[in-house]
Amino acid sequence: MNAVAKTFSQEGDYKIADIALADWGRKELDIAEHEMPGLMSIRRKHATTKPLAGVRVTGSLHMTIQTAVLIETLKDIGADVRWASCNIFSTQDQAAAAIAATGTPVFAWKGETLEEYWDCTLDALTFTLPDGTLTGPQLVVDDGGDVTLLIHKGYELEQGDDSWVNSASGSHEEQVIKNLLKRVAVERPGYWTRVVADWKGVSEETTTGVHRLYQLAEQGKLLIPAINVNDSVTKSKFDNLYGCRESLADGLKRAMDVMLAGKVAVVCGYGDVGKGSAASLRNYGARVIVTEIDPICALQAAMEGYEVNTVESTLGRADIYVTTTGNKDIITAAHMQAMKDQAIVCNIGHFDNEIQVDALKALPGLVHTNIKPQVDKYTFANGNSIFLLAEGRLVNLGCATGHPSFVMSNSFANQTLAQIDLWANKDSYENKVYILPKHLDEEVARLHLEKIGVKLTTLTRDQADYLGVPVEGPYKPDHYRY
Amino acid sequence: MNAVAKTFSQEGDYKIADIALADWGRKELDIAEHEMPGLMSIRRKHATTKPLAGVRVTGSLHMTIQTAVLIETLKDIGADVRWASCNIFSTQDQAAAAIAATGTPVFAWKGETLEEYWDCTLDALTFTLPDGTLTGPQLVVDDGGDVTLLIHKGYELEQGDDSWVNSASGSHEEQVIKNLLKRVAVERPGYWTRVVADWKGVSEETTTGVHRLYQLAEQGKLLIPAINVNDSVTKSKFDNLYGCRESLADGLKRAMDVMLAGKVAVVCGYGDVGKGSAASLRNYGARVIVTEIDPICALQAAMEGYEVNTVESTLGRADIYVTTTGNKDIITAAHMQAMKDQAIVCNIGHFDNEIQVDALKALPGLVHTNIKPQVDKYTFANGNSIFLLAEGRLVNLGCATGHPSFVMSNSFANQTLAQIDLWANKDSYENKVYILPKHLDEEVARLHLEKIGVKLTTLTRDQADYLGVPVEGPYKPDHYRY
Amino acid sequence: MNAVAKTFSQEGDYKIADIALADWGRKELDIAEHEMPGLMSIRRKHATTKPLAGVRVTGSLHMTIQTAVLIETLKDIGADVRWASCNIFSTQDQAAAAIAATGTPVFAWKGETLEEYWDCTLDALTFTLPDGTLTGPQLVVDDGGDVTLLIHKGYELEQGDDSWVNSASGSHEEQVIKNLLKRVAVERPGYWTRVVADWKGVSEETTTGVHRLYQLAEQGKLLIPAINVNDSVTKSKFDNLYGCRESLADGLKRAMDVMLAGKVAVVCGYGDVGKGSAASLRNYGARVIVTEIDPICALQAAMEGYEVNTVESTLGRADIYVTTTGNKDIITAAHMQAMKDQAIVCNIGHFDNEIQVDALKALPGLVHTNIKPQVDKYTFANGNSIFLLAEGRLVNLGCATGHPSFVMSNSFANQTLAQIDLWANKDSYENKVYILPKHLDEEVARLHLEKIGVKLTTLTRDQADYLGVPVEGPYKPDHYRY
Amino acid sequence: MNAVAKTFSQEGDYKIADIALADWGRKELDIAEHEMPGLMSIRRKHATTKPLAGVRVTGSLHMTIQTAVLIETLKDIGADVRWASCNIFSTQDQAAAAIAATGTPVFAWKGETLEEYWDCTLDALTFTLPDGTLTGPQLVVDDGGDVTLLIHKGYELEQGDDSWVNSASGSHEEQVIKNLLKRVAVERPGYWTRVVADWKGVSEETTTGVHRLYQLAEQGKLLIPAINVNDSVTKSKFDNLYGCRESLADGLKRAMDVMLAGKVAVVCGYGDVGKGSAASLRNYGARVIVTEIDPICALQAAMEGYEVNTVESTLGRADIYVTTTGNKDIITAAHMQAMKDQAIVCNIGHFDNEIQVDALKALPGLVHTNIKPQVDKYTFANGNSIFLLAEGRLVNLGCATGHPSFVMSNSFANQTLAQIDLWANKDSYENKVYILPKHLDEEVARLHLEKIGVKLTTLTRDQADYLGVPVEGPYKPDHYRY
């Protein structure tokens, strides 16, 4: 039974669960390095040139073992790094400890409150210049866009627009952010303006965070150049798809030890995350029903032999629900009340609003039983119960340890290349959203082949000319879908 | 045992194998219509408006049952159609007969010579005006780009550039085309110039043909607007992938009746066609080895559990070879000599140059045995034999009947929408390559859902606003990969 | 379009479709021999000892290319062979021609009437002694038990029990048999008694035929020793399972060219044949519903992720029906009337009574349309149609060419070993049903490993002692289920 | 990070890790009951008759949540139960606590030493009569045969045969048992003879334990009737196959968080456990190589598309090794030295001698690093390392929580029916090994169908007569393999 960190240790410039876990974390880091050839290769390549030498980098990204290897890669190529997690449940405490033990400031533990979470984000943002001045990062590694949101909202407030900060509506989490910004406004006048002045760019790796960035850019509000790491092929078609194919079942198993064979499972959404999730459940012998709004994705699901239907049509016959959409209100409180007794409900999309957790908790007559951390049973007035995992947050990170190292090496190699690219082009990039060029995408893939014994074929010159591509690539037009 | 058509019947304006097959063809057309809801829906939608009323359309596309439904759809919305196949082996003679019987000019039979093939293409191109003047099509439906090639080369010649026509090098097929053009130059002076004057556009559906179009456009030589139908999601991610997943094994089975379980199969190329081919063979219990030049596709294959290796590494241990690359010289004569005795070699990429058939036939000491149409055994001096299917041409169309109707309904709905679009925009489009807008892509998918019982979920207004998309779509950014 | 043989050629002691097909058949036989290492190895082993030297053997087994290799194996080890098919649609005419051309009497063509079928069975049974006396086989290779039935019924009649022959009830086929027996009684008095006197045994390879044998044995009516070849592991767990996994889709594709992805398919029965059938359809992307009476098999289906439901529950939503049960009246006429328009109905169990074909044809208002041989459309008064394949007989043999060679080599190696065993033990075996000993079962498997590159591990003496098994096997207790 | 229990609490008649875990255990028991319809149905059926009323039952079976439901079922139908685990790592401490809290004596914690393990086994065996006399169980539930072994060896000693107890050879564990027996001989003279006098039977559920029983029976040394639960179809074809398909990956993930996609995995043995293990790894995208001694199982593996090769052939190219054979010395120390750096080695067969752990540890120059409980890294003199999971014991129980509840409900329903059957037939059964009759096997399956929504078809009387089976079953001959 994993313990929820109720407190944190803070001997140095970090807030973590327990620095004594550092040794264990370091052993797992050693293992992970063997599984992350992309990052290790980047370290070797830039060992002497140090392209991020002295650059202040803030990361807001699940503080796992894999992320620890990313952090040490960024440091290895010169960066001055501070880190927070981007989810209250996703930290592996031994990973945070191993990083803290090396003197890198890290602010993350498994089981933060929302208030603690946003304080950690601020801590990770806050660099101190030699003269004691508080400043911010020059580059941001973002996952879900929380750092980007915080800076933009803080800057907006300092620009005199306090409409959002003073608005009444919004979720509990939104209120936490508003309170934080009001506090900073008092404690650090002009802070966000100084931060923005130095900020040169952000790389973002989630579908959801990227969506936010495109919206900002369309509205003309984006303050810095951004690189959309998510849409590198070696990110979205690997991490999202193959990562979830491994980590969803892992989360379900560690949380519930449930037999998947013979169960009816509903996967809401058939994007890359949904595709990986559905494949995993089917492979275990579950009968999977997919829900979709997009006719193309729906037709793909049908071609793979899935029933495609609405959530409503599954109530009473499905045992497991997984949301993967990036949208909100996918599983409503009313849905949950109508489910089969003992149904399991979880989310593997970025945000926790896919499932109406607040509305669930507000149902009259509801009885709550905590089974163990991140596993809660809710019993309705009608006598039926459901199990909600990780309070509706990412089940693979909340109930297991997230995606395995090898696939994250692809994502994080993209992140690292994006950081290098942003810094190298800091004087030329505009405040819009860029995608890494295809030759880098292919390079990331190439770095991972040897580890798993792949032997590539090489084009002859004659064949390359016939295709009209360079022998060494890139090989595909930009619109190619893989 | 299917007979090879040695002659053709030509009572009216057609050249086909046997008009007596028309009844059978019509029965199969009736069945296919039920499986092609996309085309049937387009017929109903445009039943009265007839957007292609009187437009001269030439099609060069495998003359199968599915294509017959496409032809009748084009006619139904007003077009004046002439048709040829785009492959010497791909015609279903009963389909050609059924079309001929309705008075639509069609020039295609299973087992044409190359000379007959290109004559048929010219026949399909040649419209006669009421005054007897020979002219060409206003729109072209192309598959592999043969019609487009012929017109461009003919026009080039009439423009005074006879370098290509008089060049000595090239394959046998190239020489056939050159001879044809020289003959036309004599028989129909100025013909190609008249054709080009009226030609308003082409829609092309293969990876290979599209590649040719982009090359022409880059060189500034493209004479008309073109629509890249291949890269509609509902084409390349369906026809190429799911079509091949069904038709490759069909071709192998009808040709060889071979047990696939337990065999080692090599799939050259892991694009959409390769992905479908590999999945099919694995599903039968074959052990699949993938060859790739592109590190991203190679990594995808590895993530799916395939061994990725070179052709050379498989010689002597693999039983079946399938080329899917769109490139040439994938399986060389030297490869074939070194293969395991009784290996089966076939191609499911567009052109027959993926396998070095000419070089094979030129090997000293080679003994050829025809087993049945489209199945040939070649025995080497070392005593080993290989089986070559469909003479290296598309095995699914040469040895079976190509992709099934339902998936072709997606491709052909795109073709039809592209034809309508080209005509509607004939005055505004430039001579470049267009892709159909995403809302049409989604529309094609939508037309196919009811037939297979898919129930879509509808966004609430609130959810749509959260995502920043219209309730009715389109739902994804253009770079989304599905 | 395959032609139905309306007549047969009978130059010598055979009745087949066309002796001119012999060359083609021989080429396919050459190919098949490479895929049938079990049979070829048995030929080599017994090349000089000829254990069946001079033994009269009648075979009643689908006259395919694979069976032709079996026939030539039996001849190679000494037998005097006569052959008929065991299904009116299952003959490959080129295979029959190749066999006839070698002088082996064969009586089989694709598309026999039932009268012709039973006459062929009698022809295959009828050996002529040098003195002109008609006699029967000493050994029988049976598939479905038709030869065994005929001899038993004929003998019963000659023993004075004419109750069955003169009974009025029964199917059309039953009446055909009765008429035949009455004719033989007139033409060949005492014939069956002479046949039984010489008959030393039968080997039977179907679940259905074996079931009949056990029933006869239980009733004390079995006239000869029998070997249950079906329950050799290398038969039922290979031919039934992996054979159907390949041949069901082959039959569906050659008959209907239908897209399987996205379809709802119902597989009635989840024994070995059902397991193979369901796996195949799912692998193509169909959504499979299984029907079962046995709770264990039903639970297996559920664990594999299939919906398990009744036929009734699927009416109106399923596109394809496949019966695999060995039972009768699985798909009734009433079921067919209630199916979705254009549903496809077929059978891959041994007998054609799984589907109520006679009751279907008797429905008032039914309209019949033959699409092509073995593909019939029936349109109901309500306007809906269904497609019935192979008139309800084995779809893989009626619409395609049955199981591929490699898996049949396992089954037929068992048949051959059983024939040798029956003859060797003709003086000791009782009139009951035997199963081949496990060491022969393992031997059959062993003969097939090299062809597909399998490398076995060998037990050390120490390991064998630990397990308590011989180093060279057999390795498992008799009740082991594989 | 799970803690290893270093001590145990013993307030009452139990030895467990921590009684404070009882509440958590009870919550998990509540969940498990919903997933174990077979056991719950047996409880309901025998609620009043209590067929085991007052019967002393000792269980030696992994002390998991699922086993706790079994224990409470046995108690519910009247038994007086004492329990130990059958593996030093397999106890879930919360399950043991929940059972202890109800007053049932249980002796088990995660991470016992071998000495503690065998003491616990003795504790579980030792019932005390009201007069204070120590006695033993009347029935035994065994898993791997340790209780059966201990009683047989103790009895042998008391019968005057001390050759085994005083023999010098044998593993460390063997010596522990010998020491225990010598101690008991001193402390409890005549104890084993009294135990045997009352002992009425054992039900055993593993392939390995059953194998031991058949050997004892063959040698005429079996002291009691035994029921082979393993070979109930609803045990071996479900627990062994589908259980491992879920729990192997669970163990690997919780231990190593390793990406399985793209890895080369070797599964030693292709019995039911191997089949489930190989399927699971392949489903994750690993490339699986199978090793086998049995040609039939090897051919099955090949038909499923696995490479079948020797362990030796995989050294240097495989990443993961899993033993499933029931044999010993499958992975030798020499194998491990030659493996790829960072290879993972684990066992899912019953005993830990499949991997040569002792020989590994004795290698000169070996460096041992414990990563976390049940995960150890061994670094060889050549610099390479391997990871050994659960010290070579069952990886699914050592590193995860074993098989999920639903499949264990099948196994344990068989166990419970076997216990009832043994007691009911205690006066008639001989000292040999029985298998449960097929109607009970079918009954177990039937009890699990409703939970997962399976709808069975019912035979008509006419169909049942045609098949020659009762309408209500059993449906299959005993030799049927499923």
Coordinates of N, CA, C and O in Angstrom, one line a residue, chain A residues 5-47:
Chain A
A5 N 1.8 11.1 0.6 CA 2.7 12.0 1.3 C 1.8 13.1 1.9 O 1.1 13.8 1.2
K6 N 1.9 13.2 3.2 CA 1.1 14.3 3.9 C 2.0 15.5 4.1 O 1.5 16.6 4.2
T7 N 3.2 15.2 4.2 CA 4.2 16.3 4.4 C 5.3 16.2 3.4 O 5.3 15.3 2.6
F8 N 6.2 17.1 3.4 CA 7.3 17.0 2.5 C 8.6 17.5 3.3 O 8.5 18.2 4.3
S9 N 9.7 17.0 2.8 CA 11.0 17.4 3.4 C 11.5 18.5 2.6 O 11.4 18.6 1.4
Q10 N 12.1 19.5 3.3 CA 12.7 20.6 2.5 C 14.0 21.1 3.3 O 14.0 22.1 3.9
E11 N 15.0 20.3 3.1 CA 16.3 20.6 3.6 C 16.9 21.7 2.8 O 17.4 22.7 3.2
G12 N 16.9 21.5 1.4 CA 17.5 22.4 0.5 C 16.4 23.1 -0.3 O 15.3 23.4 0.2
D13 N 16.7 23.4 -1.5 CA 15.8 24.1 -2.4 C 14.9 23.1 -3.1 O 15.0 22.9 -4.3
Y14 N 14.1 22.4 -2.4 CA 13.2 21.5 -3.0 C 12.1 21.2 -2.0 O 12.2 21.5 -0.8
K15 N 11.0 20.7 -2.5 CA 9.9 20.2 -1.7 C 9.5 18.8 -2.2 O 8.9 18.7 -3.3
I16 N 9.8 17.8 -1.5 CA 9.5 16.4 -1.9 C 9.0 15.6 -0.7 O 9.0 16.1 0.4
A17 N 8.7 14.3 -1.0 CA 8.1 13.5 0.0 C 9.2 13.1 1.0 O 9.0 13.1 2.2
D18 N 10.3 12.6 0.5 CA 11.3 11.9 1.4 C 12.6 11.8 0.7 O 12.8 11.0 -0.2
I19 N 13.6 12.6 1.1 CA 14.9 12.5 0.5 C 15.6 11.2 0.7 O 16.4 10.8 -0.1
A20 N 15.1 10.4 1.7 CA 15.7 9.1 1.9 C 15.4 8.1 0.8 O 16.0 7.0 0.7
L21 N 14.5 8.5 -0.1 CA 14.1 7.6 -1.2 C 15.1 7.8 -2.4 O 15.0 7.1 -3.4
A22 N 16.1 8.7 -2.2 CA 17.0 9.0 -3.3 C 17.8 7.8 -3.9 O 17.9 7.7 -5.1
D23 N 18.2 7.0 -3.0 CA 19.0 5.8 -3.4 C 18.2 4.9 -4.3 O 18.7 4.5 -5.4
W24 N 17.0 4.6 -3.9 CA 16.1 3.8 -4.7 C 15.9 4.4 -6.0 O 15.9 3.8 -7.1
G25 N 15.6 5.7 -6.0 CA 15.3 6.4 -7.2 C 16.5 6.4 -8.2 O 16.3 6.2 -9.4
R26 N 17.7 6.5 -7.6 CA 18.9 6.5 -8.5 C 19.0 5.1 -9.1 O 19.4 5.0 -10.3
K27 N 18.7 4.0 -8.4 CA 18.8 2.7 -9.0 C 17.8 2.6 -10.2 O 18.1 2.0 -11.2
E28 N 16.6 3.1 -10.0 CA 15.6 3.1 -11.1 C 16.0 4.0 -12.2 O 15.8 3.7 -13.4
L29 N 16.7 5.1 -11.9 CA 17.2 6.0 -13.0 C 18.2 5.3 -13.8 O 18.3 5.4 -15.0
D30 N 19.1 4.5 -13.1 CA 20.1 3.7 -13.9 C 19.5 2.8 -14.9 O 19.9 2.6 -16.0
I31 N 18.4 2.1 -14.4 CA 17.7 1.2 -15.3 C 17.1 1.9 -16.4 O 17.2 1.6 -17.6
A32 N 16.4 3.1 -16.1 CA 15.7 3.8 -17.1 C 16.7 4.3 -18.2 O 16.3 4.4 -19.4
E33 N 17.9 4.7 -17.8 CA 18.8 5.2 -18.8 C 19.1 4.2 -19.9 O 19.2 4.6 -21.1
H34 N 19.1 2.9 -19.6 CA 19.3 1.9 -20.6 C 18.1 1.8 -21.5 O 18.2 1.3 -22.6
E35 N 17.0 2.3 -21.1 CA 15.8 2.2 -21.9 C 15.5 3.5 -22.6 O 14.5 3.6 -23.3
M36 N 16.3 4.5 -22.5 CA 16.1 5.8 -23.1 C 17.2 6.2 -24.0 O 17.9 7.2 -23.7
P37 N 17.4 5.4 -25.0 CA 18.6 5.7 -25.9 C 18.5 7.0 -26.6 O 19.6 7.6 -26.9
G38 N 17.4 7.6 -26.8 CA 17.3 8.9 -27.5 C 17.9 10.0 -26.6 O 18.7 10.7 -27.1
L39 N 17.5 10.0 -25.3 CA 18.1 11.0 -24.5 C 19.6 10.8 -24.3 O 20.3 11.8 -24.3
M40 N 20.0 9.6 -24.1 CA 21.4 9.3 -23.8 C 22.2 9.7 -25.0 O 23.4 10.2 -24.9
S41 N 21.7 9.5 -26.2 CA 22.4 9.9 -27.4 C 22.5 11.4 -27.5 O 23.6 11.9 -27.9
I42 N 21.5 12.1 -27.2 CA 21.6 13.6 -27.2 C 22.6 14.1 -26.2 O 23.4 15.0 -26.5
R43 N 22.6 13.4 -25.0 CA 23.7 13.8 -24.1 C 25.1 13.7 -24.7 O 25.9 14.6 -24.6
R44 N 25.3 12.5 -25.3 CA 26.6 12.3 -25.9 C 27.0 13.3 -27.0 O 28.1 13.9 -27.1
K45 N 26.0 13.6 -27.8 CA 26.2 14.5 -29.0 C 26.6 15.9 -28.5 O 27.4 16.5 -29.1
H46 N 25.9 16.3 -27.5 CA 26.1 17.7 -27.0 C 27.0 17.8 -25.8 O 26.9 18.9 -25.1
A47 N 27.7 16.8 -25.5 CA 28.5 16.7 -24.3 C 29.4 17.9 -24.1 O 29.6 18.5 -23.1

